[in-house]
PDB file of C-alpha atoms in Angstrom:
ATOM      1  CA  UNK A   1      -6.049  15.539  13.863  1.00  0.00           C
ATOM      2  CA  UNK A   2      -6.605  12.398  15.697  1.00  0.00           C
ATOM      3  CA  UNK A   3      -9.989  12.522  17.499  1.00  0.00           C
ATOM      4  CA  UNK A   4      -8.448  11.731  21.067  1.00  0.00           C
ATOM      5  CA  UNK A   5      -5.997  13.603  20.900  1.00  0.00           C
ATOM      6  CA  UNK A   6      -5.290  15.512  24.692  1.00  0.00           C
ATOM      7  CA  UNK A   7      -3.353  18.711  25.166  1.00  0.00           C
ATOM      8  CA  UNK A   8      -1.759  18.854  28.561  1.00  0.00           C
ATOM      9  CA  UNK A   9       0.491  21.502  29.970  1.00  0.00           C
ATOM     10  CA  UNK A  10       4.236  20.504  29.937  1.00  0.00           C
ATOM     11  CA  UNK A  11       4.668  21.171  33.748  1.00  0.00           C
ATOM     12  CA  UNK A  12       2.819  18.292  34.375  1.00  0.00           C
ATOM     13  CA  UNK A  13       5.867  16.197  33.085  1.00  0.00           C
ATOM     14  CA  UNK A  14       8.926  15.870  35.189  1.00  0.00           C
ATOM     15  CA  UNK A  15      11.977  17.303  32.978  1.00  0.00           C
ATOM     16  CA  UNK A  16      13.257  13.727  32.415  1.00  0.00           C
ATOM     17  CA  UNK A  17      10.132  12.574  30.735  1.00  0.00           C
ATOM     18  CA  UNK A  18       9.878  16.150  28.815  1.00  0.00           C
ATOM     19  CA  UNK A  19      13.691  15.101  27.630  1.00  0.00           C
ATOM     20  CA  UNK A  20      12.681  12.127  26.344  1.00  0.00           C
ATOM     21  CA  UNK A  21       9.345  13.314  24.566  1.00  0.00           C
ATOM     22  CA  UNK A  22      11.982  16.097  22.439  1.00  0.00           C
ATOM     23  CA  UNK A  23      14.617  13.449  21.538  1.00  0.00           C
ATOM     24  CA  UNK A  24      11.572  10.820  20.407  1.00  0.00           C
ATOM     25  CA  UNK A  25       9.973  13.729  18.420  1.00  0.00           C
ATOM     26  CA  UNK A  26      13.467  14.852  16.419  1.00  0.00           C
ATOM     27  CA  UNK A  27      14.521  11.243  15.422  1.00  0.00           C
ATOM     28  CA  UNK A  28      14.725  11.215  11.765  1.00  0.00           C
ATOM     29  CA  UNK A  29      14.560  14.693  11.735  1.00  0.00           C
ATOM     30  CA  UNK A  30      17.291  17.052  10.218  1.00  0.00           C
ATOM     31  CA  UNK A  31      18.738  17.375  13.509  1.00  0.00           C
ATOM     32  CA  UNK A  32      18.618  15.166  16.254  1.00  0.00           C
ATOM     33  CA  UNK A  33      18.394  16.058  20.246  1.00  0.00           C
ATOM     34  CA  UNK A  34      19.766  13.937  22.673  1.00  0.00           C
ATOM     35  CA  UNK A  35      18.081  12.294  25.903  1.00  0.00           C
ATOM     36  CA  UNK A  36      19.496  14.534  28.371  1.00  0.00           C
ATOM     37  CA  UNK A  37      17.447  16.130  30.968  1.00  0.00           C
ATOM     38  CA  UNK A  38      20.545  18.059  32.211  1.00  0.00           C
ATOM     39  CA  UNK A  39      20.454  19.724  28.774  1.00  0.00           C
ATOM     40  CA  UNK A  40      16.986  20.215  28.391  1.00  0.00           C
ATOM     41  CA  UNK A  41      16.533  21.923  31.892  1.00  0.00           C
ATOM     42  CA  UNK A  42      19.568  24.514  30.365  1.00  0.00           C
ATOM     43  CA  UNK A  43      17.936  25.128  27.745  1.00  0.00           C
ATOM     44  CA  UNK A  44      14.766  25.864  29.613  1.00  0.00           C
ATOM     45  CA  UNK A  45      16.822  28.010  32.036  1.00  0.00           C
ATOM     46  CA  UNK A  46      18.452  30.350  29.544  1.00  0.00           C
ATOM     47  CA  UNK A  47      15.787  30.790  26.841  1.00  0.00           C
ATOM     48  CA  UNK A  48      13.286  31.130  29.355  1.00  0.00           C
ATOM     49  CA  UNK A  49      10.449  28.435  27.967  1.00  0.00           C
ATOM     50  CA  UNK A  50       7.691  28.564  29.912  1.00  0.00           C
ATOM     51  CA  UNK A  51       6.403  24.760  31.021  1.00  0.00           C
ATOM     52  CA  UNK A  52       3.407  25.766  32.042  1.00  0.00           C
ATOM     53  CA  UNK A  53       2.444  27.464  28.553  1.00  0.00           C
ATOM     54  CA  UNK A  54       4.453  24.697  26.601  1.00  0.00           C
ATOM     55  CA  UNK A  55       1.963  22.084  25.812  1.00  0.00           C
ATOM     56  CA  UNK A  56       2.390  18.108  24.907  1.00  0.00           C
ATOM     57  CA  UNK A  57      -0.136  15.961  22.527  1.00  0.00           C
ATOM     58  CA  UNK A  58      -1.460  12.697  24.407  1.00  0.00           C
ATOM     59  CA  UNK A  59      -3.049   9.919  22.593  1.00  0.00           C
ATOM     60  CA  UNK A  60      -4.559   7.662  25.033  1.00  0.00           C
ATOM     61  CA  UNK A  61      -1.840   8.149  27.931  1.00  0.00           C
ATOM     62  CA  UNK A  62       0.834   8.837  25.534  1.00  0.00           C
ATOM     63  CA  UNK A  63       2.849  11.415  24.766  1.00  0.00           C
ATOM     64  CA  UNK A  64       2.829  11.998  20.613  1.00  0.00           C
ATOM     65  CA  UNK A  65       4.024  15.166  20.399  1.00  0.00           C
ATOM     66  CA  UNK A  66       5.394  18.248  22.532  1.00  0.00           C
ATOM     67  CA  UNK A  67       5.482  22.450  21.892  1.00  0.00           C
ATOM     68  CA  UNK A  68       7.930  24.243  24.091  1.00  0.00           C
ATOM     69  CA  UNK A  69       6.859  27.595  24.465  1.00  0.00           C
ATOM     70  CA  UNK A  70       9.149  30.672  25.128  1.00  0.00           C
ATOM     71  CA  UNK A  71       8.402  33.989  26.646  1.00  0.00           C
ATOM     72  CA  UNK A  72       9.623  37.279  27.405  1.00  0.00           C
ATOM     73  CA  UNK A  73       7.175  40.366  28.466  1.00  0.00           C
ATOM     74  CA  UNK A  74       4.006  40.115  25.475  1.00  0.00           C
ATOM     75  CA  UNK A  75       6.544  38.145  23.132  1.00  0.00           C
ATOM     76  CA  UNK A  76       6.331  34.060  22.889  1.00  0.00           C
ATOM     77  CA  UNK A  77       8.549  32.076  20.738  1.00  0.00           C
ATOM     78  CA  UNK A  78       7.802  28.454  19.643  1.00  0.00           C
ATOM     79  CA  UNK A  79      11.329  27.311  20.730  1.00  0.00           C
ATOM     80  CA  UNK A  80      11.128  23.589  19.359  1.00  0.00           C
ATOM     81  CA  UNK A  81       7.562  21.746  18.049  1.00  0.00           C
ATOM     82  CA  UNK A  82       8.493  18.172  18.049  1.00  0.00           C
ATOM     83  CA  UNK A  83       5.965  14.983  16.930  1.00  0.00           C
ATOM     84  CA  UNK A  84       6.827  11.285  17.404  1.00  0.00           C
ATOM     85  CA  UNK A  85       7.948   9.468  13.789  1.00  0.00           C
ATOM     86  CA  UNK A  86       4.706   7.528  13.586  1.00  0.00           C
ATOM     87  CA  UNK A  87       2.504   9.703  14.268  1.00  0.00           C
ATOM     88  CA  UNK A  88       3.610  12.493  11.608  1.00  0.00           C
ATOM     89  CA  UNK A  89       1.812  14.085   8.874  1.00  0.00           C
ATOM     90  CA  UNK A  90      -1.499  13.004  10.487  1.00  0.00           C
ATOM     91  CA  UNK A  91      -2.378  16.535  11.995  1.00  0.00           C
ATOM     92  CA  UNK A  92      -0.574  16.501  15.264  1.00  0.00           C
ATOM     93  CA  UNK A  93       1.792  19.517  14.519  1.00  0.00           C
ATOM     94  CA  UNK A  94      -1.191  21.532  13.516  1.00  0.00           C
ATOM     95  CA  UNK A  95      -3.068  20.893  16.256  1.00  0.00           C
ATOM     96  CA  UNK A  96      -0.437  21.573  18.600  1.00  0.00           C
ATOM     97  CA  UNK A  97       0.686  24.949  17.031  1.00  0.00           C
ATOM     98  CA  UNK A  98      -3.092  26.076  16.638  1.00  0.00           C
ATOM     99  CA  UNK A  99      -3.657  25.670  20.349  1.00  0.00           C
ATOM    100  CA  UNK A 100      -0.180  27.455  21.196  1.00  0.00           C
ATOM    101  CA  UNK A 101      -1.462  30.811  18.851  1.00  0.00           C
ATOM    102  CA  UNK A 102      -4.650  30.373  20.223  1.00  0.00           C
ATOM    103  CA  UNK A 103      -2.997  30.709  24.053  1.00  0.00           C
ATOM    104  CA  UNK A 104      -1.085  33.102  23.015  1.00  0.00           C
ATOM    105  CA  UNK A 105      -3.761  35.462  21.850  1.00  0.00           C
ATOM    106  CA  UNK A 106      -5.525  34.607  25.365  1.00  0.00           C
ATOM    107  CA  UNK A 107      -2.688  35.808  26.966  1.00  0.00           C
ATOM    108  CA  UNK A 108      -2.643  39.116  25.582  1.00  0.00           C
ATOM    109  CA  UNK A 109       0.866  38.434  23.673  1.00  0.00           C
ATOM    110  CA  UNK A 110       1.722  41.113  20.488  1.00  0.00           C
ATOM    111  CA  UNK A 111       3.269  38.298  18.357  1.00  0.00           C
ATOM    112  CA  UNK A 112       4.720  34.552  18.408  1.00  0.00           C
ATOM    113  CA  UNK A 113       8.038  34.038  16.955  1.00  0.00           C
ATOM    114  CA  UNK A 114      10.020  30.632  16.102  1.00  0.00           C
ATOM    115  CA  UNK A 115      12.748  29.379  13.922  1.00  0.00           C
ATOM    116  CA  UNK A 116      12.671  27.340  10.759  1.00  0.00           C
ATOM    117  CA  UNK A 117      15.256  24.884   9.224  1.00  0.00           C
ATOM    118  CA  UNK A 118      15.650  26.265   5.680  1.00  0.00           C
ATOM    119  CA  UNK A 119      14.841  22.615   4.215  1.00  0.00           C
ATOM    120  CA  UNK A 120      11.980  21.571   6.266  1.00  0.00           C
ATOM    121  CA  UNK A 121       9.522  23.152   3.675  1.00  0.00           C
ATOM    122  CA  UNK A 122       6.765  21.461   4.594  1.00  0.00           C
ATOM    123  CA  UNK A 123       6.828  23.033   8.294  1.00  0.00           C
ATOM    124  CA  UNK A 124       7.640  26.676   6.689  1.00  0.00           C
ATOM    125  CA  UNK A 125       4.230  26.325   4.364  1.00  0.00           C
ATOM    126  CA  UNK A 126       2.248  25.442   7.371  1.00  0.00           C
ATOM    127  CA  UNK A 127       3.431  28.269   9.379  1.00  0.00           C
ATOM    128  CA  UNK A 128       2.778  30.232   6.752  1.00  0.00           C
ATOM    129  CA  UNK A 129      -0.598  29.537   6.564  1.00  0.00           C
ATOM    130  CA  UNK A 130      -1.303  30.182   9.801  1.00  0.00           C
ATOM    131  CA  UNK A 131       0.014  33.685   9.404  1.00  0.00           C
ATOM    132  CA  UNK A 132       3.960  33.547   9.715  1.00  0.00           C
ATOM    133  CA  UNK A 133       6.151  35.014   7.670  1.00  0.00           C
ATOM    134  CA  UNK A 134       9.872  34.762   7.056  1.00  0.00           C
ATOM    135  CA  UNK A 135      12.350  37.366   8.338  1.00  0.00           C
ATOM    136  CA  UNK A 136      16.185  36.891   8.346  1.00  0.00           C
ATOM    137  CA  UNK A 137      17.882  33.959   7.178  1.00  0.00           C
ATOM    138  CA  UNK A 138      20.199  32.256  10.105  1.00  0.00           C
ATOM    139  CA  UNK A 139      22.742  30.924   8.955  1.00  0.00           C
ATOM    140  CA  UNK A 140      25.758  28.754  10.200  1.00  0.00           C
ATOM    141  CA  UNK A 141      29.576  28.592   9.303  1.00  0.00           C
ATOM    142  CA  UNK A 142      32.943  26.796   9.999  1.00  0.00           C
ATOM    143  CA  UNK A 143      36.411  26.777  10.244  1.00  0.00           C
ATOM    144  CA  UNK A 144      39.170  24.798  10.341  1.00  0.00           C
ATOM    145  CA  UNK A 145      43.091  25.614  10.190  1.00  0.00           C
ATOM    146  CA  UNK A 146      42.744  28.938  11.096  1.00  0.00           C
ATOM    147  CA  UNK A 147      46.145  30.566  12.209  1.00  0.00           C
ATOM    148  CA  UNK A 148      46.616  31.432  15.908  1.00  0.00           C
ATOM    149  CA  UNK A 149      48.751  33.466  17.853  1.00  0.00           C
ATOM    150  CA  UNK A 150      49.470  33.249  21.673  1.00  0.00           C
ATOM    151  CA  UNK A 151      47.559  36.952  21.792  1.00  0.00           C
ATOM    152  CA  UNK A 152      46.467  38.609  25.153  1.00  0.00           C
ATOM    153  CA  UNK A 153      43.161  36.273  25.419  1.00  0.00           C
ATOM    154  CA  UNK A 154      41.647  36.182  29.051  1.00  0.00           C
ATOM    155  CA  UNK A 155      39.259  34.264  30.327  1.00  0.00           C
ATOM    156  CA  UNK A 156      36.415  35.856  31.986  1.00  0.00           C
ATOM    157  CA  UNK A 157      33.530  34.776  34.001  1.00  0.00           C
ATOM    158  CA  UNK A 158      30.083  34.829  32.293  1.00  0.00           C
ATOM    159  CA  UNK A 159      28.853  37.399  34.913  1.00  0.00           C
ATOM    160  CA  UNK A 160      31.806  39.915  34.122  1.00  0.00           C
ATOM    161  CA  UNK A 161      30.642  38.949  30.304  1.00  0.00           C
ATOM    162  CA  UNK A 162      27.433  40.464  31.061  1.00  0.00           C
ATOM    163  CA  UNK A 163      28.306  44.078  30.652  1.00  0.00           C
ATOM    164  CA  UNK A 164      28.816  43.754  26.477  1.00  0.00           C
ATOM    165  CA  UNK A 165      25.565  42.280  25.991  1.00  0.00           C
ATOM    166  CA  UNK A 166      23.058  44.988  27.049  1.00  0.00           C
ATOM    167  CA  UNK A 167      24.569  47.798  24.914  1.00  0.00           C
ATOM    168  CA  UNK A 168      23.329  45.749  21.779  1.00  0.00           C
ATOM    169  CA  UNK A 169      19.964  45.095  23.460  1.00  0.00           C
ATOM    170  CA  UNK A 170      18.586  47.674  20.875  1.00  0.00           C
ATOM    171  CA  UNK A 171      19.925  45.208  17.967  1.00  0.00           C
ATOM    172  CA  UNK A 172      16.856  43.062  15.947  1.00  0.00           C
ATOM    173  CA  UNK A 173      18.605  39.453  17.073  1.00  0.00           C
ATOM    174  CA  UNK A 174      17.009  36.414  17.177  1.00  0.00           C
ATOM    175  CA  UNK A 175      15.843  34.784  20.485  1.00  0.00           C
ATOM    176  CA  UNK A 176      18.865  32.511  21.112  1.00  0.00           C
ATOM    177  CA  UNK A 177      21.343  35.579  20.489  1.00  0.00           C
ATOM    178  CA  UNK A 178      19.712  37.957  22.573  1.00  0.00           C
ATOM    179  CA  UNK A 179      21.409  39.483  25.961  1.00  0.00           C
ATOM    180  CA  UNK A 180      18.291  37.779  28.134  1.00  0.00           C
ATOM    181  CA  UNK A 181      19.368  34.084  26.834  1.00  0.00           C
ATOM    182  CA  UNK A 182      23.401  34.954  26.684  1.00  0.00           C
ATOM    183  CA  UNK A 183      23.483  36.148  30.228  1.00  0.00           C
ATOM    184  CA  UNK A 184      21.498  33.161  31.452  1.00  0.00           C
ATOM    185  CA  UNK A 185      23.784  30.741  30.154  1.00  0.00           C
ATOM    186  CA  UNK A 186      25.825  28.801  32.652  1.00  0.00           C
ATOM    187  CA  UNK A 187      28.513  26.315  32.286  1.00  0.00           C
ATOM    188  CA  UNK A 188      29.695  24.301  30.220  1.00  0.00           C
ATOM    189  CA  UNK A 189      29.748  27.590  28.321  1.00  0.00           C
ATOM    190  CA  UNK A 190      33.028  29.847  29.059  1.00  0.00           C
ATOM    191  CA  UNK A 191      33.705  33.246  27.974  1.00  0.00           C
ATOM    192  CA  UNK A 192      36.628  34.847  26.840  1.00  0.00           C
ATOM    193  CA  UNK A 193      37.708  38.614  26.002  1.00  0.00           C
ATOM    194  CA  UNK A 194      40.545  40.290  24.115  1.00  0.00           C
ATOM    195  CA  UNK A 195      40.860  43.930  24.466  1.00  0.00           C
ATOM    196  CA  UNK A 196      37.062  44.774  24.243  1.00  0.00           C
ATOM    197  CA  UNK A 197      35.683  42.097  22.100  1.00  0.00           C
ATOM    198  CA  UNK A 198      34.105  39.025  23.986  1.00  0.00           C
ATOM    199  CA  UNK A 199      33.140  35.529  23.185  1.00  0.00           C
ATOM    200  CA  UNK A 200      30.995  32.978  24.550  1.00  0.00           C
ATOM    201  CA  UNK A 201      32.025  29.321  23.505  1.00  0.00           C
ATOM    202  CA  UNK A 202      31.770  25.812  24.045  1.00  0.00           C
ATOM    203  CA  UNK A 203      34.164  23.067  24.101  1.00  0.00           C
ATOM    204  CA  UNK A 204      33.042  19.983  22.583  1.00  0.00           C
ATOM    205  CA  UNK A 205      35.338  16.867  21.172  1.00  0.00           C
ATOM    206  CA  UNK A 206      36.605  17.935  17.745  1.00  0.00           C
ATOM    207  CA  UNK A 207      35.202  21.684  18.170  1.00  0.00           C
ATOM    208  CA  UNK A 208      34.901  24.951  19.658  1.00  0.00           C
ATOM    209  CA  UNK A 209      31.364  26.250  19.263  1.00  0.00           C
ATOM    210  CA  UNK A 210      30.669  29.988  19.103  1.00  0.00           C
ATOM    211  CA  UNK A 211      27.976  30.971  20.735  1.00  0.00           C
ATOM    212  CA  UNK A 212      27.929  34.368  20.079  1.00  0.00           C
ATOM    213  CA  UNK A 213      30.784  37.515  20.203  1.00  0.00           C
ATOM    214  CA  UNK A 214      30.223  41.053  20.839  1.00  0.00           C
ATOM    215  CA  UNK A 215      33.095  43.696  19.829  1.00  0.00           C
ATOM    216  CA  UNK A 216      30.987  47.357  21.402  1.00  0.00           C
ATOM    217  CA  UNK A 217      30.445  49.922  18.638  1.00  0.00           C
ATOM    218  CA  UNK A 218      33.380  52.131  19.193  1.00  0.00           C
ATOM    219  CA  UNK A 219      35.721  49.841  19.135  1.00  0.00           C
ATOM    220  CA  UNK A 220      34.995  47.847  15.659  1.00  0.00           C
ATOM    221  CA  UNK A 221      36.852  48.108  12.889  1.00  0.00           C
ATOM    222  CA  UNK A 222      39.806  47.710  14.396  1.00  0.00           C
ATOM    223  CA  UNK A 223      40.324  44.131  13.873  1.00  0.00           C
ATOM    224  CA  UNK A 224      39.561  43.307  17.417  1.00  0.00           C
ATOM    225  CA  UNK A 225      36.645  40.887  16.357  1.00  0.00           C
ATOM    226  CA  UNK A 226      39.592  38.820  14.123  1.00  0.00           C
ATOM    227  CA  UNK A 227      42.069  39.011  16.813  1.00  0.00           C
ATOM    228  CA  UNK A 228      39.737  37.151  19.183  1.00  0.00           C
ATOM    229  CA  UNK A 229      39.231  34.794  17.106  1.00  0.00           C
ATOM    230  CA  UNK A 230      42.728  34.151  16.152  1.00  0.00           C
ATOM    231  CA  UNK A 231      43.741  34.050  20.339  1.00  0.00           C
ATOM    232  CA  UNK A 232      40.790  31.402  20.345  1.00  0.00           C
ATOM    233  CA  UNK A 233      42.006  29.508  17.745  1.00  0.00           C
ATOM    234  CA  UNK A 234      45.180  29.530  19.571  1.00  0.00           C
ATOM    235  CA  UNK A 235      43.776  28.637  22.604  1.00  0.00           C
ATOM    236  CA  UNK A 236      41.871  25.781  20.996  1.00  0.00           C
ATOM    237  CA  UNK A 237      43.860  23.938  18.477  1.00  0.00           C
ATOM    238  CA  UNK A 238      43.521  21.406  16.349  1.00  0.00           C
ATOM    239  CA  UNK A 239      39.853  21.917  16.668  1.00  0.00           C
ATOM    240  CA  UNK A 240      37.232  23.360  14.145  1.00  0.00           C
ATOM    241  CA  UNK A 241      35.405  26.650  14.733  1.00  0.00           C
ATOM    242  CA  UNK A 242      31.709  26.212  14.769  1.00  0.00           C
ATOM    243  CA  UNK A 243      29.414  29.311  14.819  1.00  0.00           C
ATOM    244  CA  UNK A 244      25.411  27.457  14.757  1.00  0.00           C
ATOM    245  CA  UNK A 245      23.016  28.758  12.675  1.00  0.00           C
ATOM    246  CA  UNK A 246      21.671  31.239  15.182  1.00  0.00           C
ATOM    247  CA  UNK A 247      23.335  34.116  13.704  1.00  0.00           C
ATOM    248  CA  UNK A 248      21.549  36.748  11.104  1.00  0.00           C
ATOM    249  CA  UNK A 249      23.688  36.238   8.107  1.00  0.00           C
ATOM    250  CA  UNK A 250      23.454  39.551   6.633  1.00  0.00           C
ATOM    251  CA  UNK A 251      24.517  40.843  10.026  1.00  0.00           C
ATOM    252  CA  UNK A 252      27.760  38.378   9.913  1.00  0.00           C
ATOM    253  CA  UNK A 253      28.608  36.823   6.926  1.00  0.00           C
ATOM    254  CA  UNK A 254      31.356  39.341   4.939  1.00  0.00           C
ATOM    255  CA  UNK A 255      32.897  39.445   8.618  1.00  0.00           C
ATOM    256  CA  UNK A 256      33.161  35.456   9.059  1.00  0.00           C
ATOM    257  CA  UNK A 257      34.163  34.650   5.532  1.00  0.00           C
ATOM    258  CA  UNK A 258      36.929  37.380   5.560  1.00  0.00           C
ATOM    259  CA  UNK A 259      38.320  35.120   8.834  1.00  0.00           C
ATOM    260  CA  UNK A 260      38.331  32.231   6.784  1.00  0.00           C
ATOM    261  CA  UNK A 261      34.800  30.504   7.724  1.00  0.00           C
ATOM    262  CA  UNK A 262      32.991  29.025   5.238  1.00  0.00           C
ATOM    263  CA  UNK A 263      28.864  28.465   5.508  1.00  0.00           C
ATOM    264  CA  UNK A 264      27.414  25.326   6.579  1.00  0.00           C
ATOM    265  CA  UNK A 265      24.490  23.613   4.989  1.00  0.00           C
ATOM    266  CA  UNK A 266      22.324  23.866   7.966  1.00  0.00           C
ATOM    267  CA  UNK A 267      20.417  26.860   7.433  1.00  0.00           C
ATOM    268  CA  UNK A 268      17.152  28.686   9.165  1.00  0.00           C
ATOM    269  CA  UNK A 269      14.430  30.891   8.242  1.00  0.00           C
ATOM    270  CA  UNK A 270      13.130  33.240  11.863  1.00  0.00           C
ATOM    271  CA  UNK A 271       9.381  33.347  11.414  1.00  0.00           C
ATOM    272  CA  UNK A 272       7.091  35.909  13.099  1.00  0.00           C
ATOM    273  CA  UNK A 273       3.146  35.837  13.421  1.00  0.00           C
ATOM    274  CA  UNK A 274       2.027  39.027  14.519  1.00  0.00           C
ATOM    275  CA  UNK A 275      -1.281  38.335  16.813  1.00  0.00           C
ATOM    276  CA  UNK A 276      -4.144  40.744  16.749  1.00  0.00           C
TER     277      UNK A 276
END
């Protein structure tokens, strides 16, 4: 780790400079993140990162790398670590996670979660090291072509939505998939319901993007989750169907591939470090 190297709290940023510090810090990467402070302040919003525990990496005045830091109750969740192109693989991730366990731990918090890109091996083996270990594999999938009917689908807004999510509160899901994040989410994301079953989406050129669908206990298996989608893909054509890799796949994948989805490359490994 650079001998000058600062760590400041992110609140001390406006959002549009925090914007820019992610998108600088994922070019090159496996994904990229646009410049767009309207984005990055939703995100904020709905996964509930805390800027005042989120931290950036300053090298004489400038900003080298950021941490956003999530939390709910004694939980925190490293919700993106991000470090400028020239400036990785010279200790500036490590320094930046150390100090975000270490605040943690001051805090009081039971554990720290975060989420992994399946190919980014080099960040699994250093979260690994510093006590992580890998839980469910997320997993993402897609479809295109997939017959539609004009079936009963209603729009809904995403405060009547609300009432599916907290039944499954008791479900293991990952932080982006949990009721607190779903029911924080505002537009541009819509929801939509057939019979019982609801789904949260997002319309984006060339694709409808799932953000997550709920069908309540009693009423599954009895093809109400396929019917939704089939009334979305109805709704939506000439689109693809694009479910991020978010999702557990053991809790979705039979379900998605008998609809005709096939799994995307893109893959992630959820990470926990329990903190003593």
């Amino acid at each position: 780790m650079p001998a000058e190297l600062q760590m400041l709290a992110a609140s001390a940023f406006p959002l549009s400079a925090l914007a820019t510090q992610m998108a600088q810090g994922f070019e090159g990467y496996f994904v990229t993140i646009p410049d767009d402070p309207a984005a990055f302040a939703a995100r904020a919003r709905a996964e509930q990162i805390d800027l005042s525990a989120s931290l950036v990496a300053t090298l004489d005045g400038e900003a080298v790398g950021q941490a956003l830091i999530a939390r709910r109750g004694s939980v925190s969740r490293l919700a993106a670590m991000s470090v400028r192109p020239a400036w990785r693989g010279q200790g500036v991730g490590a320094a930046l996670l150390d100090r975000a366990l270490a605040d943690a731990r001051a805090r009081g918090d039971r554990e720290m979660r975060l989420e992994v890109i399946e190919a980014n091996e080099g960040a699994a083996r250093l979260y690994e090291r510093r006590g992580f270990w890998k839980g469910v594999r997320l997993a993402g999938y897609e479809a295109a072509g997939l017959s539609g009917g004009a079936l009963d689908l209603r729009e809904v807004a995403l405060s009547d939505a609300e009432e599916s999510l907290w039944r499954h509160s008791a479900l293991h899901l990952p932080w982006q998939m949990q009721p607190a994040t779903l029911s924080a989410l505002t537009a541009p994301t819509r929801a939509f319901r057939r019979e019982e079953a609801t789904a949260w989406v997002v319309a984006t050129p060339g694709a409808l993007v799932l953000r997550a669908m709920v069908v309540p206990e009693a009423a599954r298996r009895r093809g109400q989750g396929r019917a939704l989608l089939s009334a979305l893909a109805h709704a939506f054509p000439d689109v693809k169907l694009v479910v991020p890799a978010i999702v557990p796949e053991p809790l979705v994948d039979g379900f998605l591939r008998a609809c005709g989805f096939t799994q995307t490359e893109l893959a992630q490994w959820e990470m926990t470090c329990p903190l003593p």
